[in-house]
PDB file of C-alpha atoms in Angstrom:
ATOM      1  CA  UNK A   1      -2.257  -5.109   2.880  1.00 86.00           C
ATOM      2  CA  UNK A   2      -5.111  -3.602   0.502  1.00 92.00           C
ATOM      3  CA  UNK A   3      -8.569  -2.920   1.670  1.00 94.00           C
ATOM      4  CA  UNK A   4     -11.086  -2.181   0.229  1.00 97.00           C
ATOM      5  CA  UNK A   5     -14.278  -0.167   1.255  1.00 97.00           C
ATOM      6  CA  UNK A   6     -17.914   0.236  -0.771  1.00 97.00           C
ATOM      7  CA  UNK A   7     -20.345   2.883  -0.226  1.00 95.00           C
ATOM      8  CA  UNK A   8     -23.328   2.005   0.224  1.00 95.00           C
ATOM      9  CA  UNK A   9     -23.529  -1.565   1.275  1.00 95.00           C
ATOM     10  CA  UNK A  10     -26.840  -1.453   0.108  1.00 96.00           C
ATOM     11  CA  UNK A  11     -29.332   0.863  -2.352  1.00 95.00           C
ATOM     12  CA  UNK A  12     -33.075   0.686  -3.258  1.00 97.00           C
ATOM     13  CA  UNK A  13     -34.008   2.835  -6.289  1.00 96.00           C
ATOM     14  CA  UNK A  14     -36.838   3.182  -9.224  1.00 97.00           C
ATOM     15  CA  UNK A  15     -36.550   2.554 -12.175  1.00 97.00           C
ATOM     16  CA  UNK A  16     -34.994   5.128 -14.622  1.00 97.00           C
ATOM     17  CA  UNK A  17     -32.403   6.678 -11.439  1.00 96.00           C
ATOM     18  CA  UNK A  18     -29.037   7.331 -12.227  1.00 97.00           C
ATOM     19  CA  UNK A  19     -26.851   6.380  -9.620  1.00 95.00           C
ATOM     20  CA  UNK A  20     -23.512   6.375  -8.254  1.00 96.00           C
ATOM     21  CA  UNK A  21     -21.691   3.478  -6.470  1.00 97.00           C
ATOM     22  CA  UNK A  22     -18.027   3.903  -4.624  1.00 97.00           C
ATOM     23  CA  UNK A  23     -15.052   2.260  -3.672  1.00 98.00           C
ATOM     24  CA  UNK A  24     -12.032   3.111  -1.975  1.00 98.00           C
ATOM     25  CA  UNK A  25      -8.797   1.352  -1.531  1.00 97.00           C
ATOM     26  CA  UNK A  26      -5.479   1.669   1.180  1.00 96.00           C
ATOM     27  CA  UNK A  27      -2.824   0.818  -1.372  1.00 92.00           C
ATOM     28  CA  UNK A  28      -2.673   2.963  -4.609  1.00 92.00           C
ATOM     29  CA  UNK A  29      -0.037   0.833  -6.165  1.00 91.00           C
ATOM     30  CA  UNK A  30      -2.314  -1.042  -8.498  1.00 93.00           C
ATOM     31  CA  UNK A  31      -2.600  -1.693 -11.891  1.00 91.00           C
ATOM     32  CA  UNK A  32      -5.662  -1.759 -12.726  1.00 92.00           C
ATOM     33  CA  UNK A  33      -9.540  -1.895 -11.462  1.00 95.00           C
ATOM     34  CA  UNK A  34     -12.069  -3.980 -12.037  1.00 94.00           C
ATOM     35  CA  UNK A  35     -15.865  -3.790 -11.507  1.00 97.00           C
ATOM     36  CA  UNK A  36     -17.784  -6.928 -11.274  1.00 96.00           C
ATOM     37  CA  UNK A  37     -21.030  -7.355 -10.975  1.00 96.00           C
ATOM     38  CA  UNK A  38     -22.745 -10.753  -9.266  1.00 95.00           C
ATOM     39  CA  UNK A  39     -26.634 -12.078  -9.552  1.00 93.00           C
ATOM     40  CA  UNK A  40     -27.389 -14.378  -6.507  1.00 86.00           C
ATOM     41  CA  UNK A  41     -26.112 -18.167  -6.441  1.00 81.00           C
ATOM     42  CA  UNK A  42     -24.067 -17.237  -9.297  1.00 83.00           C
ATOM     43  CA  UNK A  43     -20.320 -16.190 -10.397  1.00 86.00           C
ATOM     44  CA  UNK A  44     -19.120 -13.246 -11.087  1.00 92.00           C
ATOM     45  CA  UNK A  45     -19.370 -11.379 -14.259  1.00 92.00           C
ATOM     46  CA  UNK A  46     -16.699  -8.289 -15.029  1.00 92.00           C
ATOM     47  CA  UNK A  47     -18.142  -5.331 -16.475  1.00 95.00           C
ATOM     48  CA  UNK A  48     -14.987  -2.903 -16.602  1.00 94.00           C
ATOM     49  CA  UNK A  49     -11.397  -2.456 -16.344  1.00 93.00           C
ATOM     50  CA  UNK A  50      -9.773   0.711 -15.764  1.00 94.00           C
ATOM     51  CA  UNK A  51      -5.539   0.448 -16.518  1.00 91.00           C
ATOM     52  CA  UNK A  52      -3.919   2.569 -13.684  1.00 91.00           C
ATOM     53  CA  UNK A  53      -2.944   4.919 -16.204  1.00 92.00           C
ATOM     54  CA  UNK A  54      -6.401   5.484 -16.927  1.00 93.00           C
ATOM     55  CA  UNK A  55      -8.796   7.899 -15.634  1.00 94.00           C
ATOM     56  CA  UNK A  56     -12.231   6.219 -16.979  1.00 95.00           C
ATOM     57  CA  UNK A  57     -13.909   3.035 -18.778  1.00 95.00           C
ATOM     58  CA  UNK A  58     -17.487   3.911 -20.530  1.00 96.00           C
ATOM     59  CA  UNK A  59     -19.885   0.680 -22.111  1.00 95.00           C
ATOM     60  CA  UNK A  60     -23.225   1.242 -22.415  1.00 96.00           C
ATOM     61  CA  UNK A  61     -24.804   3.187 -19.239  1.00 97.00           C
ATOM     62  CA  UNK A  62     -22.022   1.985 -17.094  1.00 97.00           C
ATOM     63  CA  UNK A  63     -19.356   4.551 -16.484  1.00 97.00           C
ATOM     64  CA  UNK A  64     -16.533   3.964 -14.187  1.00 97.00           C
ATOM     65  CA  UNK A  65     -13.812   6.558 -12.909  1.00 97.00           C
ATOM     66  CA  UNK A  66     -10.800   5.866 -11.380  1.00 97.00           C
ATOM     67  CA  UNK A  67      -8.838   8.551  -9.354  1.00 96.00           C
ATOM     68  CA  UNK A  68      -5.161   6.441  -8.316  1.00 93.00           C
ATOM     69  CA  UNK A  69      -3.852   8.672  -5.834  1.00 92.00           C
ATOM     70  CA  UNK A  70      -6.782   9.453  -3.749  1.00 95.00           C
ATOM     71  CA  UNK A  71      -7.760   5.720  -3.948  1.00 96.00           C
ATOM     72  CA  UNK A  72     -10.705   6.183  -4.840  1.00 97.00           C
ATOM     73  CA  UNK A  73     -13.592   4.594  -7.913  1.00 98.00           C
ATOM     74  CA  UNK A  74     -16.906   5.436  -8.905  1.00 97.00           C
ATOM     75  CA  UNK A  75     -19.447   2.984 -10.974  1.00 97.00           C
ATOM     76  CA  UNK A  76     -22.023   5.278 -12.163  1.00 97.00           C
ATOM     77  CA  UNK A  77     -25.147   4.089 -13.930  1.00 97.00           C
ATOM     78  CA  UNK A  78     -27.656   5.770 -16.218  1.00 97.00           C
ATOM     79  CA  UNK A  79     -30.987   5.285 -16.565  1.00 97.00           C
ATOM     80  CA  UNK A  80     -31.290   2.700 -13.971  1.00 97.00           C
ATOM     81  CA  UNK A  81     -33.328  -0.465 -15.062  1.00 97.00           C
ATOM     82  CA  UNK A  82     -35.030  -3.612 -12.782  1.00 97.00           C
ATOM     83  CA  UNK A  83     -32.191  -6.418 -14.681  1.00 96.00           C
ATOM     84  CA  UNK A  84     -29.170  -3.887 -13.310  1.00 97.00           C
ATOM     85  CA  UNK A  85     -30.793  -5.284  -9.910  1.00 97.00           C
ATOM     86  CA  UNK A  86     -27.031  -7.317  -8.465  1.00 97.00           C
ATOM     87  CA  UNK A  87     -24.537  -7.172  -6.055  1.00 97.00           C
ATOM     88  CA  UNK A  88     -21.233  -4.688  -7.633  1.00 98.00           C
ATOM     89  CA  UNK A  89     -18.094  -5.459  -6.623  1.00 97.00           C
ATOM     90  CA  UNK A  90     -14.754  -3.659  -6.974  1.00 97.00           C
ATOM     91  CA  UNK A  91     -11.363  -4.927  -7.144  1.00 95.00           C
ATOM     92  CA  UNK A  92      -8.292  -3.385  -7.582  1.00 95.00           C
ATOM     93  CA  UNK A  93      -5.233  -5.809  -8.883  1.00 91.00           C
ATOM     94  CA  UNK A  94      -2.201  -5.249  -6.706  1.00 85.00           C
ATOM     95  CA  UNK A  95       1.372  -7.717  -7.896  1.00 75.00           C
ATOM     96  CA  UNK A  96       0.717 -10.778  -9.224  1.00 67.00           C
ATOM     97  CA  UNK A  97      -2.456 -10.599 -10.797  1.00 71.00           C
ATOM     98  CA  UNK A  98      -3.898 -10.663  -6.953  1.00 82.00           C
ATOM     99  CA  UNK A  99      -7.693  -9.092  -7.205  1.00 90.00           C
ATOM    100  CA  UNK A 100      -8.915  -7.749  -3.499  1.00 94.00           C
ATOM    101  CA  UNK A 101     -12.938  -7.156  -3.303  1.00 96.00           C
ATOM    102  CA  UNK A 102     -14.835  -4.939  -1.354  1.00 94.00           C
ATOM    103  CA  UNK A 103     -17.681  -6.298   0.559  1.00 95.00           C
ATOM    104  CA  UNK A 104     -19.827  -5.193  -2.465  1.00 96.00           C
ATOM    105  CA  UNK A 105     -23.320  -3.023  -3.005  1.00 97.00           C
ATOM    106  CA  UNK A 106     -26.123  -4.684  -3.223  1.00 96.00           C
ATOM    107  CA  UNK A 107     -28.583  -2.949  -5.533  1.00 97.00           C
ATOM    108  CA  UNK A 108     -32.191  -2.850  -6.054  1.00 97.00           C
ATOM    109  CA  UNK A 109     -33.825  -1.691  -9.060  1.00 97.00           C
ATOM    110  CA  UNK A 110     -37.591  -1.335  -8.320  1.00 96.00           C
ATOM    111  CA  UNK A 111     -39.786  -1.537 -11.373  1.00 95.00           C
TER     112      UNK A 111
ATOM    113  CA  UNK B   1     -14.562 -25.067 -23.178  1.00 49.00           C
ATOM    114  CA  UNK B   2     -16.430 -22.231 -23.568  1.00 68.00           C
ATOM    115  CA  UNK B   3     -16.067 -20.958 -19.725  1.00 88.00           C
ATOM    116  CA  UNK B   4     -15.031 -21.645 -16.413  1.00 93.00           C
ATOM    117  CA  UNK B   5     -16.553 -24.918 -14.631  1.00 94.00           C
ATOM    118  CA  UNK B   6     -16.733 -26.066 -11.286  1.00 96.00           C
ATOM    119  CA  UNK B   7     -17.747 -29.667  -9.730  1.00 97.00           C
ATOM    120  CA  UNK B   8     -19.563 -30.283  -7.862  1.00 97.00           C
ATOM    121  CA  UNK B   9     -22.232 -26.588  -7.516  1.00 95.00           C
ATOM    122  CA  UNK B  10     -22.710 -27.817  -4.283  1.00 96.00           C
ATOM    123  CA  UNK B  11     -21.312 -29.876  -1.305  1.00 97.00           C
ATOM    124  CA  UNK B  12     -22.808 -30.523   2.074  1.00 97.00           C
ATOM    125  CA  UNK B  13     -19.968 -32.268   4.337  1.00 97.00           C
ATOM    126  CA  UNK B  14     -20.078 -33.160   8.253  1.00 97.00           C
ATOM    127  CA  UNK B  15     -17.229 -31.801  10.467  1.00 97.00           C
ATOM    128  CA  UNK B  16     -14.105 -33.289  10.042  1.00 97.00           C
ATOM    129  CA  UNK B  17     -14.352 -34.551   6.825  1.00 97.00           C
ATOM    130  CA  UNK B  18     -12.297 -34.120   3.460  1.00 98.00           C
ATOM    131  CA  UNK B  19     -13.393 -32.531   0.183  1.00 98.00           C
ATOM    132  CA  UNK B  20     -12.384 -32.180  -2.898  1.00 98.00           C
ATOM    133  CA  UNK B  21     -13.476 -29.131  -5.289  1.00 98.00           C
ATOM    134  CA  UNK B  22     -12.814 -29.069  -8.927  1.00 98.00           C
ATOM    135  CA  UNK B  23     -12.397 -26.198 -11.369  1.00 97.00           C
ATOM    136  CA  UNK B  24     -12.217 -26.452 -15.498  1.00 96.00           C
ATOM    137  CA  UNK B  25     -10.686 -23.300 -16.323  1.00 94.00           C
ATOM    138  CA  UNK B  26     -10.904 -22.053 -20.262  1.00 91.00           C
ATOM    139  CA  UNK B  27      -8.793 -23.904 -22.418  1.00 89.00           C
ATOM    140  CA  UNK B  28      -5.144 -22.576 -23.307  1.00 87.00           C
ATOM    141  CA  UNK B  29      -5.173 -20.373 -19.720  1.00 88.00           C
ATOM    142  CA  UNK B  30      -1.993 -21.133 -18.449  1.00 90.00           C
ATOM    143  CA  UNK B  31      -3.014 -18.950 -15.104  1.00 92.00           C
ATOM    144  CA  UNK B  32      -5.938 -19.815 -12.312  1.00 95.00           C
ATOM    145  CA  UNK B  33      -7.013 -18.801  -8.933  1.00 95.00           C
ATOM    146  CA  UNK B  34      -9.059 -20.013  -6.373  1.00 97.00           C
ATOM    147  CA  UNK B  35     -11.099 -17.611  -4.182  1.00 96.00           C
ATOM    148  CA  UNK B  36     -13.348 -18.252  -1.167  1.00 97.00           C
ATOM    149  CA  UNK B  37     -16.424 -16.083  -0.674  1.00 96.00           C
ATOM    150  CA  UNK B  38     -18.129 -16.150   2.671  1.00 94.00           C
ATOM    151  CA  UNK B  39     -21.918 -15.038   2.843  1.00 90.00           C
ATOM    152  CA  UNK B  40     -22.118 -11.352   2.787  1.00 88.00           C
ATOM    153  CA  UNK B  41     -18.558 -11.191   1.706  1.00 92.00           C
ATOM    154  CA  UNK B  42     -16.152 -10.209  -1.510  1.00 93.00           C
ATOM    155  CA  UNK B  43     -13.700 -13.011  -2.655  1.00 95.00           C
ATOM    156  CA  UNK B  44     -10.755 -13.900  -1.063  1.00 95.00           C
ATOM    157  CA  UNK B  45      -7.625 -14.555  -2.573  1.00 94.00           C
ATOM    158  CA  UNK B  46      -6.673 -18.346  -1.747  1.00 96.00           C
ATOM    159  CA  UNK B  47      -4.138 -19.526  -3.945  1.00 95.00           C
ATOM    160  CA  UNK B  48      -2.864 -18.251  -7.882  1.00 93.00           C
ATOM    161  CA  UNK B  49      -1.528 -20.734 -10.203  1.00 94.00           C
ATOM    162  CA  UNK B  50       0.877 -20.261 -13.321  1.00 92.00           C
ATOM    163  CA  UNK B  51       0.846 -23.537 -15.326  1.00 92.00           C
ATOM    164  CA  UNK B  52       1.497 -26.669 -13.295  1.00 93.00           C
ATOM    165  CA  UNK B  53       3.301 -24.309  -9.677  1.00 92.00           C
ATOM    166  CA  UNK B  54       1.059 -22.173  -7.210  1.00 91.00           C
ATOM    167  CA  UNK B  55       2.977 -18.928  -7.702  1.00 89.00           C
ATOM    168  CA  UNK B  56       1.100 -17.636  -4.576  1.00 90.00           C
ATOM    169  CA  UNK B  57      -0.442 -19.610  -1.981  1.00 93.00           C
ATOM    170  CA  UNK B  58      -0.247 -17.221   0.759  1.00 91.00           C
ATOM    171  CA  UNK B  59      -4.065 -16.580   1.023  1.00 93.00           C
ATOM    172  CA  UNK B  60      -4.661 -20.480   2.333  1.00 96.00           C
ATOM    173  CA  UNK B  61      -5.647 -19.982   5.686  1.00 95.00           C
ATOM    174  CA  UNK B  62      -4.121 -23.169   6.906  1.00 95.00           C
ATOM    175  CA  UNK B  63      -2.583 -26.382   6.377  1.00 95.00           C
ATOM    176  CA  UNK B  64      -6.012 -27.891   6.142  1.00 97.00           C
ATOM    177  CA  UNK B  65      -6.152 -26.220   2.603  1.00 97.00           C
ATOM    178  CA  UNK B  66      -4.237 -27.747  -0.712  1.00 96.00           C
ATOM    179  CA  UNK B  67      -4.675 -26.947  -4.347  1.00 97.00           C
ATOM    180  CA  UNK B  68      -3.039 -28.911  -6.980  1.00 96.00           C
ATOM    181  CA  UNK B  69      -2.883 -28.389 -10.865  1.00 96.00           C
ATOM    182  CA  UNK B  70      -0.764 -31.145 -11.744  1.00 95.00           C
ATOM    183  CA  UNK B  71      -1.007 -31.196 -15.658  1.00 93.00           C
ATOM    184  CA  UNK B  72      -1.740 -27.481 -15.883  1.00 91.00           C
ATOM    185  CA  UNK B  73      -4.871 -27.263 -16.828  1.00 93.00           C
ATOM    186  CA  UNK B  74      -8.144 -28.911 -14.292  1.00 96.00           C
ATOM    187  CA  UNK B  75      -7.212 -27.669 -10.729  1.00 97.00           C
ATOM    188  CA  UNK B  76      -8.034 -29.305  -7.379  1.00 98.00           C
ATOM    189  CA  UNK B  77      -8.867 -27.579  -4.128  1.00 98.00           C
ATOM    190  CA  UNK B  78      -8.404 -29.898  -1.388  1.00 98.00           C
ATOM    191  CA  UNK B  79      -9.877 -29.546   2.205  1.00 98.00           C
ATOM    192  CA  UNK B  80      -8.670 -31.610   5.232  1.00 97.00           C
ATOM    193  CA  UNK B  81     -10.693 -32.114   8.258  1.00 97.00           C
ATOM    194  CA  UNK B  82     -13.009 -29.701   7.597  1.00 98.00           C
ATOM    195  CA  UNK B  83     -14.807 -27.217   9.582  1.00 97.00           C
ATOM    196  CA  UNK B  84     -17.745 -25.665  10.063  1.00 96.00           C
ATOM    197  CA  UNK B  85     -16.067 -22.096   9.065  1.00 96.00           C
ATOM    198  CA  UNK B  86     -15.105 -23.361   5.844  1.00 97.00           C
ATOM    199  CA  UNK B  87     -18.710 -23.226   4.674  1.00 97.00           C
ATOM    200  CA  UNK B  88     -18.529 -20.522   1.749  1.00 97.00           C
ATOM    201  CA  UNK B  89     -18.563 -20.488  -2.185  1.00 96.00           C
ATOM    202  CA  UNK B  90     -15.268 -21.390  -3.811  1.00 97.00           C
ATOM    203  CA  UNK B  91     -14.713 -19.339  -6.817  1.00 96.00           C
ATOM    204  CA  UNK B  92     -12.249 -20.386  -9.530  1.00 96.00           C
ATOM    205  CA  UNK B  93     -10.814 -17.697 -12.072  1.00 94.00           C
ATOM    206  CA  UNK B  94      -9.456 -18.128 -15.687  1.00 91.00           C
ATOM    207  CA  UNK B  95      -7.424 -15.083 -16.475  1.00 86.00           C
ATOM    208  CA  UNK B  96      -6.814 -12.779 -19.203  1.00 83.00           C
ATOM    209  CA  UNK B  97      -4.692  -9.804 -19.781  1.00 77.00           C
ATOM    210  CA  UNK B  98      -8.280  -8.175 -20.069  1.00 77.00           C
ATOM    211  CA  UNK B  99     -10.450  -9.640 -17.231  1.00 82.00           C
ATOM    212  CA  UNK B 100     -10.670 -12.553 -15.164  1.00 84.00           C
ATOM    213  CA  UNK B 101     -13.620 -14.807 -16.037  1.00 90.00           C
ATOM    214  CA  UNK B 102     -15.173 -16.980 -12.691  1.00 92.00           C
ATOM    215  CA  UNK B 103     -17.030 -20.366 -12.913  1.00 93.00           C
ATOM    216  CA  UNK B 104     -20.393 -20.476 -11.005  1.00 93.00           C
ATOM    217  CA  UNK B 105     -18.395 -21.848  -7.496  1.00 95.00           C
ATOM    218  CA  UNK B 106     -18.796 -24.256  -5.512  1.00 97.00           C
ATOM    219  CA  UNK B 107     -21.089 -23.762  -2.078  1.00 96.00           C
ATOM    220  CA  UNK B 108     -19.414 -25.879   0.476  1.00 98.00           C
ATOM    221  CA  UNK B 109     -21.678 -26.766   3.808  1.00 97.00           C
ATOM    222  CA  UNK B 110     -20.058 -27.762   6.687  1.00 97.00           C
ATOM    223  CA  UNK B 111     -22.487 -29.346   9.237  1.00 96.00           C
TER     224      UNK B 111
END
């Protein structure tokens, strides 16, 4: 069964930071990995895949790595700003199109 | 339509009850899955759809839980004699090869 892990569950920074959000995962037979990011009371919106033959997915000041065999993903984001302020989830796909989420990082973006 | 909807955006239900949740996924998606997101949670996988059959039910957590998509398109999820640890958002996704794109949910009470 996948799990999935995010570090930290939680992260206050100012404005203009660049900062670094993980995820690890139990069972590197995926194909792909999403990052999704979700505002409060609301869905959730994706922001990237990564195929599993892919090593990284750039848009905008979102960067996101994957490394397969260690299980591991990184969201990094540049220049930090108060709107990025969410909860960022990852989810790897395992068969059948089946998405399993971490518990998610909730970050702040102080002005 | 233009996105994923779900009816109603919020339910408040006494103990024991029955419920009914609707999702409208995107027009011309022949795949949808439910997900149930408990407060401080990621998504869990419920149930995945491919046109009218549930290809993958095997994340209900009990009988108490149906989901029907009978002309392949608007999807029920159906709760029997519900309890108070079924209070959570129920997330609908609408598939693509790309991404999966969630309604808002559905925040289901159970008093």
């Amino acid at each position: 069964k996948q799990e999935v892990t995010q570090i930290p569950a939680a992260l206050s920074v100012p404005e203009g930071e660049n900062l670094v959000l993980n995820c690890s995962f139990t069972d590197s037979a995926i194909y792909n990995l999403q990052w999704f990011r979700q505002d409060p009371g609301k869905g959730l919106t994706s922001l990237l895949l990564i195929q599993s033959s892919q090593r990284e997915q750039t848009s905008g000041r979102l960067n996101a790595s994957l490394d397969k065999s260690s299980g591991r993903s990184t969201l990094y984001i540049a220049a930090s700003q108060p709107g990025d302020s969410a909860t960022y989830l990852c989810a790897p796909e395992t068969s059948g199109s089946r998405l399993t989420f971490g518990e998610g990082t909730q970050l702040t973006v102080n002005p | 339509g233009a996105g994923v909807s779900q009816t109603p955006s919020n339910k408040v239900t006494e103990k024991g009850k029955y419920v009914e949740l609707r999702c409208d996924p995107i027009s011309g998606h022949t795949a949808l899955y439910w997900y149930r997101q408990s407060l401080g949670q990621g998504p869990e996988f419920l149930i995945y759809f491919q046109g009218t059959g549930a290809a993958d039910d095997s994340g209900l957590p009990n009988d108490r839980f149906f989901a029907v998509r009978p002309e392949g398109s608007v999807s029920t999820l159906k709760i029997q004699r519900t309890e108070r640890g079924d209070s959570a958002v129920y997330l609908c996704a609408s598939p693509t090869p790309e991404t999966q794109y969630f309604g808002p949910g559905t925040r289901l009470l159970v008093l």
